[in-house]
Amino acid sequence: MEKRIRAPFLFIAVILIIACVLLELGGTAALNATPIGGWLHDLQGKTADVDTLLSETGLFDDIDIAEATKSVNSEIRSPRGFGVLYLAVIDGIFAFTLISTASGLIIPQGIQAQAQGVVTCLYSMSTCLAGIAAIYVALAALILMVALLLAIPFGTIVYFIKFADFNRGTPMAILGLTMLLKICAVIMLPLAHQAFLTRLGLIVLILASIISNLIVAFLLALPPGFLVSITDAIAGIIVAIIGVICSIPLFIGSILSIISVLSFLRKAARV
């Protein structure tokens, strides 16, 4: 198929997906991301107001805000914007698949056949491990936020101070742009070669990428503003799980490819 591929369209698709991944990775900087472990620093200016409020009411004199916030300063350090950031796991697999195909137009087939299995194995394994780690981080943050929200009254106050102001306008804009980039990349693929439409694995990967984009957008747009931080973490967990699932067939295929290459080399050595 490689000889009949219209290279410019394929290269455009690769560039678009790479741009999509870079946008998702860099998008958290635009979300005013701060480590959860940095709550104390952010709360310093607001704790006094809360102390004043509680002291005036006299209802919670036994609560030391400063000491309680230290317990919130956990070891969990993760950026806000889980959904947008974790989309890079799936789209990274998409980009890697296209890059592997495009590399066949530049690298000699013999060299590519021997190296691609190993490279794919390493990439899929690292992606799977990164996805599992991402699930753990998002799940820990989700549990922490839910626990704070339900820990009336003080935990709820801390939650509203830190998480109730999630700015969903920026991630929604990023999601809209990444969706546009994905659609353009998908259009480029059949223009590069019609056989791309018959590759089941690629079609499933495209659907997973687009559906994940829609899931994140839905979970950010659906709830009231003060719950968006929680649904964003849920979106991140769902997307990371999908990314891990997508990396497994890639890993299995790479192992089979390595076995095939080794078998071929063994037969060639015997001859």
Tab-separated table of N, CA, C and O in Angstrom, residues 123-207:
chain	number	residue	atom	x	y	z
A	123	TYR	N	6.807	1.576	23.041
A	123	TYR	CA	5.856	2.686	23.134
A	123	TYR	C	4.539	2.227	23.764
A	123	TYR	O	3.999	2.908	24.653
A	124	SER	N	4.007	1.106	23.307
A	124	SER	CA	2.725	0.631	23.839
A	124	SER	C	2.838	0.273	25.311
A	124	SER	O	1.923	0.524	26.104
A	125	MET	N	3.982	-0.304	25.701
A	125	MET	CA	4.167	-0.648	27.108
A	125	MET	C	4.230	0.607	27.974
A	125	MET	O	3.591	0.681	29.030
A	126	SER	N	4.993	1.603	27.519
A	126	SER	CA	5.092	2.848	28.285
A	126	SER	C	3.758	3.573	28.327
A	126	SER	O	3.388	4.154	29.364
A	127	THR	N	3.008	3.525	27.239
A	127	THR	CA	1.696	4.161	27.212
A	127	THR	C	0.727	3.471	28.173
A	127	THR	O	-0.038	4.129	28.890
A	128	CYS	N	0.777	2.149	28.199
A	128	CYS	CA	-0.092	1.398	29.102
A	128	CYS	C	0.236	1.714	30.563
A	128	CYS	O	-0.668	1.964	31.375
A	129	LEU	N	1.517	1.735	30.890
A	129	LEU	CA	1.921	2.039	32.266
A	129	LEU	C	1.565	3.475	32.642
A	129	LEU	O	1.107	3.744	33.758
A	130	ALA	N	1.788	4.399	31.683
A	130	ALA	CA	1.434	5.797	31.944
A	130	ALA	C	-0.067	5.950	32.139
A	130	ALA	O	-0.524	6.722	32.995
A	131	GLY	N	-0.854	5.199	31.347
A	131	GLY	CA	-2.302	5.250	31.492
A	131	GLY	C	-2.766	4.729	32.836
A	131	GLY	O	-3.661	5.298	33.470
A	132	ILE	N	-2.150	3.649	33.296
A	132	ILE	CA	-2.502	3.095	34.609
A	132	ILE	C	-2.156	4.088	35.720
A	132	ILE	O	-2.937	4.301	36.653
A	133	ALA	N	-0.968	4.695	35.609
A	133	ALA	CA	-0.574	5.700	36.599
A	133	ALA	C	-1.525	6.891	36.576
A	133	ALA	O	-1.890	7.438	37.628
A	134	ALA	N	-1.949	7.284	35.365
A	134	ALA	CA	-2.871	8.411	35.236
A	134	ALA	C	-4.219	8.089	35.880
A	134	ALA	O	-4.833	8.951	36.513
A	135	ILE	N	-4.675	6.854	35.723
A	135	ILE	CA	-5.927	6.445	36.359
A	135	ILE	C	-5.818	6.564	37.878
A	135	ILE	O	-6.730	7.062	38.549
A	136	TYR	N	-4.701	6.115	38.415
A	136	TYR	CA	-4.487	6.175	39.870
A	136	TYR	C	-4.514	7.624	40.359
A	136	TYR	O	-5.155	7.940	41.366
A	137	VAL	N	-3.817	8.511	39.646
A	137	VAL	CA	-3.743	9.910	40.068
A	137	VAL	C	-5.131	10.561	40.029
A	137	VAL	O	-5.550	11.237	40.974
A	138	ALA	N	-5.841	10.359	38.905
A	138	ALA	CA	-7.169	10.964	38.778
A	138	ALA	C	-8.142	10.380	39.795
A	138	ALA	O	-8.980	11.103	40.351
A	139	LEU	N	-8.042	9.076	40.040
A	139	LEU	CA	-8.941	8.442	41.015
A	139	LEU	C	-8.673	8.959	42.420
A	139	LEU	O	-9.609	9.222	43.189
A	140	ALA	N	-7.382	9.119	42.756
A	140	ALA	CA	-7.043	9.648	44.078
A	140	ALA	C	-7.570	11.070	44.237
A	140	ALA	O	-8.112	11.428	45.287
A	141	ALA	N	-7.404	11.884	43.194
A	141	ALA	CA	-7.909	13.252	43.249
A	141	ALA	C	-9.429	13.275	43.344
A	141	ALA	O	-10.009	14.090	44.077
A	142	LEU	N	-10.088	12.381	42.614
A	142	LEU	CA	-11.550	12.304	42.654
A	142	LEU	C	-12.045	11.945	44.051
A	142	LEU	O	-12.971	12.574	44.585
A	143	ILE	N	-11.435	10.944	44.648
A	143	ILE	CA	-11.831	10.533	46.003
A	143	ILE	C	-11.624	11.677	46.987
A	143	ILE	O	-12.467	11.942	47.860
A	144	LEU	N	-10.502	12.371	46.839
A	144	LEU	CA	-10.209	13.477	47.736
A	144	LEU	C	-11.234	14.601	47.591
A	144	LEU	O	-11.733	15.139	48.588
A	145	MET	N	-11.574	14.957	46.353
A	145	MET	CA	-12.530	16.041	46.130
A	145	MET	C	-13.924	15.678	46.630
A	145	MET	O	-14.611	16.501	47.246
A	146	VAL	N	-14.342	14.443	46.358
A	146	VAL	CA	-15.656	14.010	46.822
A	146	VAL	C	-15.700	13.984	48.347
A	146	VAL	O	-16.687	14.405	48.970
A	147	ALA	N	-14.612	13.498	48.963
A	147	ALA	CA	-14.560	13.463	50.422
A	147	ALA	C	-14.639	14.868	51.014
A	147	ALA	O	-15.337	15.095	52.008
A	148	LEU	N	-13.934	15.811	50.389
A	148	LEU	CA	-13.997	17.189	50.867
A	148	LEU	C	-15.398	17.768	50.711
A	148	LEU	O	-15.921	18.420	51.616
A	149	LEU	N	-15.998	17.532	49.551
A	149	LEU	CA	-17.325	18.084	49.291
A	149	LEU	C	-18.357	17.574	50.285
A	149	LEU	O	-19.241	18.325	50.722
A	150	LEU	N	-18.222	16.312	50.677
A	150	LEU	CA	-19.194	15.706	51.589
A	150	LEU	C	-18.844	15.914	53.053
A	150	LEU	O	-19.668	15.598	53.928
A	151	ALA	N	-17.642	16.430	53.330
A	151	ALA	CA	-17.225	16.642	54.725
A	151	ALA	C	-17.725	17.995	55.206
A	151	ALA	O	-16.972	18.962	55.330
A	152	ILE	N	-19.002	18.073	55.460
A	152	ILE	CA	-19.639	19.316	55.909
A	152	ILE	C	-19.283	19.577	57.375
A	152	ILE	O	-19.302	18.654	58.181
A	153	PRO	N	-18.927	20.795	57.773
A	153	PRO	CA	-18.915	22.000	56.945
A	153	PRO	C	-17.528	22.360	56.386
A	153	PRO	O	-17.417	22.965	55.355
A	154	PHE	N	-16.484	21.985	57.146
A	154	PHE	CA	-15.172	22.513	56.798
A	154	PHE	C	-14.665	21.988	55.465
A	154	PHE	O	-14.138	22.734	54.641
A	155	GLY	N	-14.802	20.679	55.248
A	155	GLY	CA	-14.337	20.105	53.988
A	155	GLY	C	-15.027	20.739	52.805
A	155	GLY	O	-14.402	21.009	51.768
A	156	THR	N	-16.306	21.008	52.940
A	156	THR	CA	-17.059	21.650	51.854
A	156	THR	C	-16.529	23.056	51.591
A	156	THR	O	-16.433	23.490	50.443
A	157	ILE	N	-16.172	23.771	52.676
A	157	ILE	CA	-15.609	25.117	52.510
A	157	ILE	C	-14.303	25.061	51.745
A	157	ILE	O	-14.068	25.832	50.806
A	158	VAL	N	-13.438	24.115	52.122
A	158	VAL	CA	-12.153	23.971	51.423
A	158	VAL	C	-12.373	23.608	49.965
A	158	VAL	O	-11.714	24.133	49.065
A	159	TYR	N	-13.323	22.713	49.709
A	159	TYR	CA	-13.613	22.324	48.329
A	159	TYR	C	-14.049	23.525	47.505
A	159	TYR	O	-13.576	23.724	46.373
A	160	PHE	N	-14.944	24.323	48.061
A	160	PHE	CA	-15.428	25.472	47.302
A	160	PHE	C	-14.335	26.518	47.106
A	160	PHE	O	-14.307	27.194	46.074
A	161	ILE	N	-13.440	26.645	48.079
A	161	ILE	CA	-12.349	27.602	47.916
A	161	ILE	C	-11.429	27.180	46.772
A	161	ILE	O	-11.021	28.009	45.951
A	162	LYS	N	-11.136	25.893	46.682
A	162	LYS	CA	-10.130	25.429	45.746
A	162	LYS	C	-10.692	24.960	44.417
A	162	LYS	O	-10.101	25.207	43.366
A	163	PHE	N	-11.813	24.266	44.421
A	163	PHE	CA	-12.244	23.550	43.224
A	163	PHE	C	-13.529	24.055	42.586
A	163	PHE	O	-13.842	23.670	41.466
A	164	ALA	N	-14.294	24.881	43.285
A	164	ALA	CA	-15.597	25.268	42.743
A	164	ALA	C	-15.491	26.265	41.592
A	164	ALA	O	-16.473	26.516	40.897
A	165	ASP	N	-14.294	26.826	41.383
A	165	ASP	CA	-14.144	27.853	40.354
A	165	ASP	C	-13.484	27.322	39.095
A	165	ASP	O	-12.817	28.061	38.368
A	166	PHE	N	-13.646	26.037	38.815
A	166	PHE	CA	-13.022	25.440	37.619
A	166	PHE	C	-13.490	26.192	36.367
A	166	PHE	O	-14.682	26.318	36.106
A	167	ASN	N	-12.535	26.662	35.602
A	167	ASN	CA	-12.839	27.406	34.382
A	167	ASN	C	-13.007	26.436	33.223
A	167	ASN	O	-12.030	25.934	32.677
A	168	ARG	N	-14.258	26.159	32.846
A	168	ARG	CA	-14.465	25.195	31.772
A	168	ARG	C	-14.469	25.827	30.391
A	168	ARG	O	-14.528	25.115	29.392
A	169	GLY	N	-14.417	27.154	30.326
A	169	GLY	CA	-14.402	27.794	29.012
A	169	GLY	C	-13.164	27.450	28.219
A	169	GLY	O	-13.241	27.127	27.023
A	170	THR	N	-11.990	27.489	28.874
A	170	THR	CA	-10.736	27.195	28.183
A	170	THR	C	-10.655	25.751	27.721
A	170	THR	O	-10.343	25.493	26.556
A	171	PRO	N	-10.926	24.753	28.589
A	171	PRO	CA	-10.872	23.374	28.093
A	171	PRO	C	-11.899	23.083	27.012
A	171	PRO	O	-11.619	22.299	26.105
A	172	MET	N	-13.069	23.713	27.081
A	172	MET	CA	-14.053	23.504	26.021
A	172	MET	C	-13.548	24.050	24.688
A	172	MET	O	-13.766	23.456	23.628
A	173	ALA	N	-12.843	25.180	24.743
A	173	ALA	CA	-12.247	25.728	23.523
A	173	ALA	C	-11.164	24.798	22.987
A	173	ALA	O	-11.059	24.564	21.764
A	174	ILE	N	-10.351	24.244	23.898
A	174	ILE	CA	-9.309	23.300	23.479
A	174	ILE	C	-9.927	22.051	22.867
A	174	ILE	O	-9.468	21.546	21.834
A	175	LEU	N	-10.988	21.566	23.482
A	175	LEU	CA	-11.663	20.377	22.958
A	175	LEU	C	-12.248	20.637	21.575
A	175	LEU	O	-12.208	19.767	20.697
A	176	GLY	N	-12.810	21.818	21.380
A	176	GLY	CA	-13.349	22.158	20.063
A	176	GLY	C	-12.265	22.198	19.002
A	176	GLY	O	-12.443	21.693	17.877
A	177	LEU	N	-11.118	22.764	19.364
A	177	LEU	CA	-10.016	22.854	18.402
A	177	LEU	C	-9.424	21.475	18.108
A	177	LEU	O	-9.129	21.153	16.949
A	178	THR	N	-9.252	20.656	19.155
A	178	THR	CA	-8.711	19.320	18.918
A	178	THR	C	-9.669	18.467	18.092
A	178	THR	O	-9.227	17.671	17.253
A	179	MET	N	-10.960	18.641	18.312
A	179	MET	CA	-11.931	17.909	17.503
A	179	MET	C	-11.825	18.306	16.032
A	179	MET	O	-11.877	17.458	15.132
A	180	LEU	N	-11.647	19.596	15.787
A	180	LEU	CA	-11.483	20.065	14.411
A	180	LEU	C	-10.230	19.474	13.778
A	180	LEU	O	-10.251	19.036	12.617
A	181	LEU	N	-9.143	19.450	14.539
A	181	LEU	CA	-7.897	18.873	14.028
A	181	LEU	C	-8.058	17.388	13.721
A	181	LEU	O	-7.558	16.889	12.699
A	182	LYS	N	-8.765	16.678	14.589
A	182	LYS	CA	-8.979	15.247	14.361
A	182	LYS	C	-9.819	14.995	13.119
A	182	LYS	O	-9.513	14.100	12.321
A	183	ILE	N	-10.876	15.776	12.963
A	183	ILE	CA	-11.746	15.605	11.791
A	183	ILE	C	-10.960	15.874	10.513
A	183	ILE	O	-11.071	15.126	9.517
A	184	CYS	N	-10.156	16.922	10.516
A	184	CYS	CA	-9.333	17.231	9.334
A	184	CYS	C	-8.338	16.112	9.047
A	184	CYS	O	-8.111	15.737	7.887
A	185	ALA	N	-7.738	15.558	10.113
A	185	ALA	CA	-6.793	14.459	9.938
A	185	ALA	C	-7.487	13.222	9.369
A	185	ALA	O	-6.940	12.538	8.486
A	186	VAL	N	-8.686	12.945	9.868
A	186	VAL	CA	-9.442	11.788	9.380
A	186	VAL	C	-9.803	11.969	7.907
A	186	VAL	O	-9.771	11.014	7.118
A	187	ILE	N	-10.133	13.179	7.507
A	187	ILE	CA	-10.454	13.447	6.100
A	187	ILE	C	-9.223	13.218	5.225
A	187	ILE	O	-9.319	12.743	4.081
A	188	MET	N	-8.035	13.548	5.753
A	188	MET	CA	-6.804	13.384	4.985
A	188	MET	C	-6.473	11.913	4.711
A	188	MET	O	-5.850	11.605	3.696
A	189	LEU	N	-6.885	11.027	5.606
A	189	LEU	CA	-6.487	9.627	5.473
A	189	LEU	C	-7.030	8.957	4.214
A	189	LEU	O	-6.262	8.365	3.449
A	190	PRO	N	-8.354	9.010	3.939
A	190	PRO	CA	-8.813	8.411	2.675
A	190	PRO	C	-8.291	9.146	1.450
A	190	PRO	O	-8.179	8.540	0.372
A	191	LEU	N	-7.989	10.429	1.601
A	191	LEU	CA	-7.379	11.136	0.486
A	191	LEU	C	-5.963	10.625	0.228
A	191	LEU	O	-5.489	10.620	-0.906
A	192	ALA	N	-5.286	10.196	1.307
A	192	ALA	CA	-3.956	9.614	1.139
A	192	ALA	C	-4.041	8.228	0.508
A	192	ALA	O	-3.246	7.888	-0.374
A	193	HIS	N	-5.003	7.448	0.967
A	193	HIS	CA	-5.225	6.123	0.374
A	193	HIS	C	-6.536	5.565	0.899
A	193	HIS	O	-6.809	5.610	2.089
A	194	GLN	N	-7.337	5.002	-0.028
A	194	GLN	CA	-8.644	4.481	0.361
A	194	GLN	C	-8.532	3.274	1.286
A	194	GLN	O	-9.466	2.970	2.031
A	195	ALA	N	-7.398	2.590	1.253
A	195	ALA	CA	-7.240	1.388	2.083
A	195	ALA	C	-7.252	1.703	3.571
A	195	ALA	O	-7.471	0.804	4.391
A	196	PHE	N	-7.019	2.959	3.946
A	196	PHE	CA	-7.083	3.314	5.355
A	196	PHE	C	-8.475	3.065	5.929
A	196	PHE	O	-8.631	2.820	7.128
A	197	LEU	N	-9.492	3.151	5.063
A	197	LEU	CA	-10.862	2.945	5.515
A	197	LEU	C	-11.156	1.481	5.822
A	197	LEU	O	-12.187	1.171	6.420
A	198	THR	N	-10.276	0.573	5.372
A	198	THR	CA	-10.487	-0.858	5.593
A	198	THR	C	-9.664	-1.390	6.765
A	198	THR	O	-9.783	-2.570	7.109
A	199	ARG	N	-8.859	-0.545	7.389
A	199	ARG	CA	-8.029	-0.981	8.511
A	199	ARG	C	-8.843	-0.861	9.799
A	199	ARG	O	-9.054	0.243	10.318
A	200	LEU	N	-9.326	-1.995	10.273
A	200	LEU	CA	-10.240	-2.005	11.419
A	200	LEU	C	-9.601	-1.382	12.658
A	200	LEU	O	-10.242	-0.609	13.376
A	201	GLY	N	-8.347	-1.719	12.909
A	201	GLY	CA	-7.677	-1.173	14.085
A	201	GLY	C	-7.604	0.338	14.057
A	201	GLY	O	-7.821	1.004	15.071
A	202	LEU	N	-7.307	0.903	12.889
A	202	LEU	CA	-7.230	2.354	12.753
A	202	LEU	C	-8.600	2.994	12.920
A	202	LEU	O	-8.729	4.048	13.562
A	203	ILE	N	-9.626	2.361	12.357
A	203	ILE	CA	-10.987	2.885	12.486
A	203	ILE	C	-11.426	2.894	13.953
A	203	ILE	O	-12.000	3.880	14.450
A	204	VAL	N	-11.126	1.817	14.668
A	204	VAL	CA	-11.471	1.746	16.093
A	204	VAL	C	-10.734	2.825	16.869
A	204	VAL	O	-11.299	3.477	17.765
A	205	LEU	N	-9.468	3.055	16.527
A	205	LEU	CA	-8.675	4.073	17.208
A	205	LEU	C	-9.232	5.472	16.949
A	205	LEU	O	-9.299	6.312	17.853
A	206	ILE	N	-9.652	5.722	15.718
A	206	ILE	CA	-10.251	7.016	15.386
A	206	ILE	C	-11.545	7.229	16.173
A	206	ILE	O	-11.780	8.298	16.746
A	207	LEU	N	-12.389	6.188	16.207
A	207	LEU	CA	-13.644	6.290	16.952
A	207	LEU	C	-13.387	6.499	18.441
A	207	LEU	O	-14.074	7.293	19.086
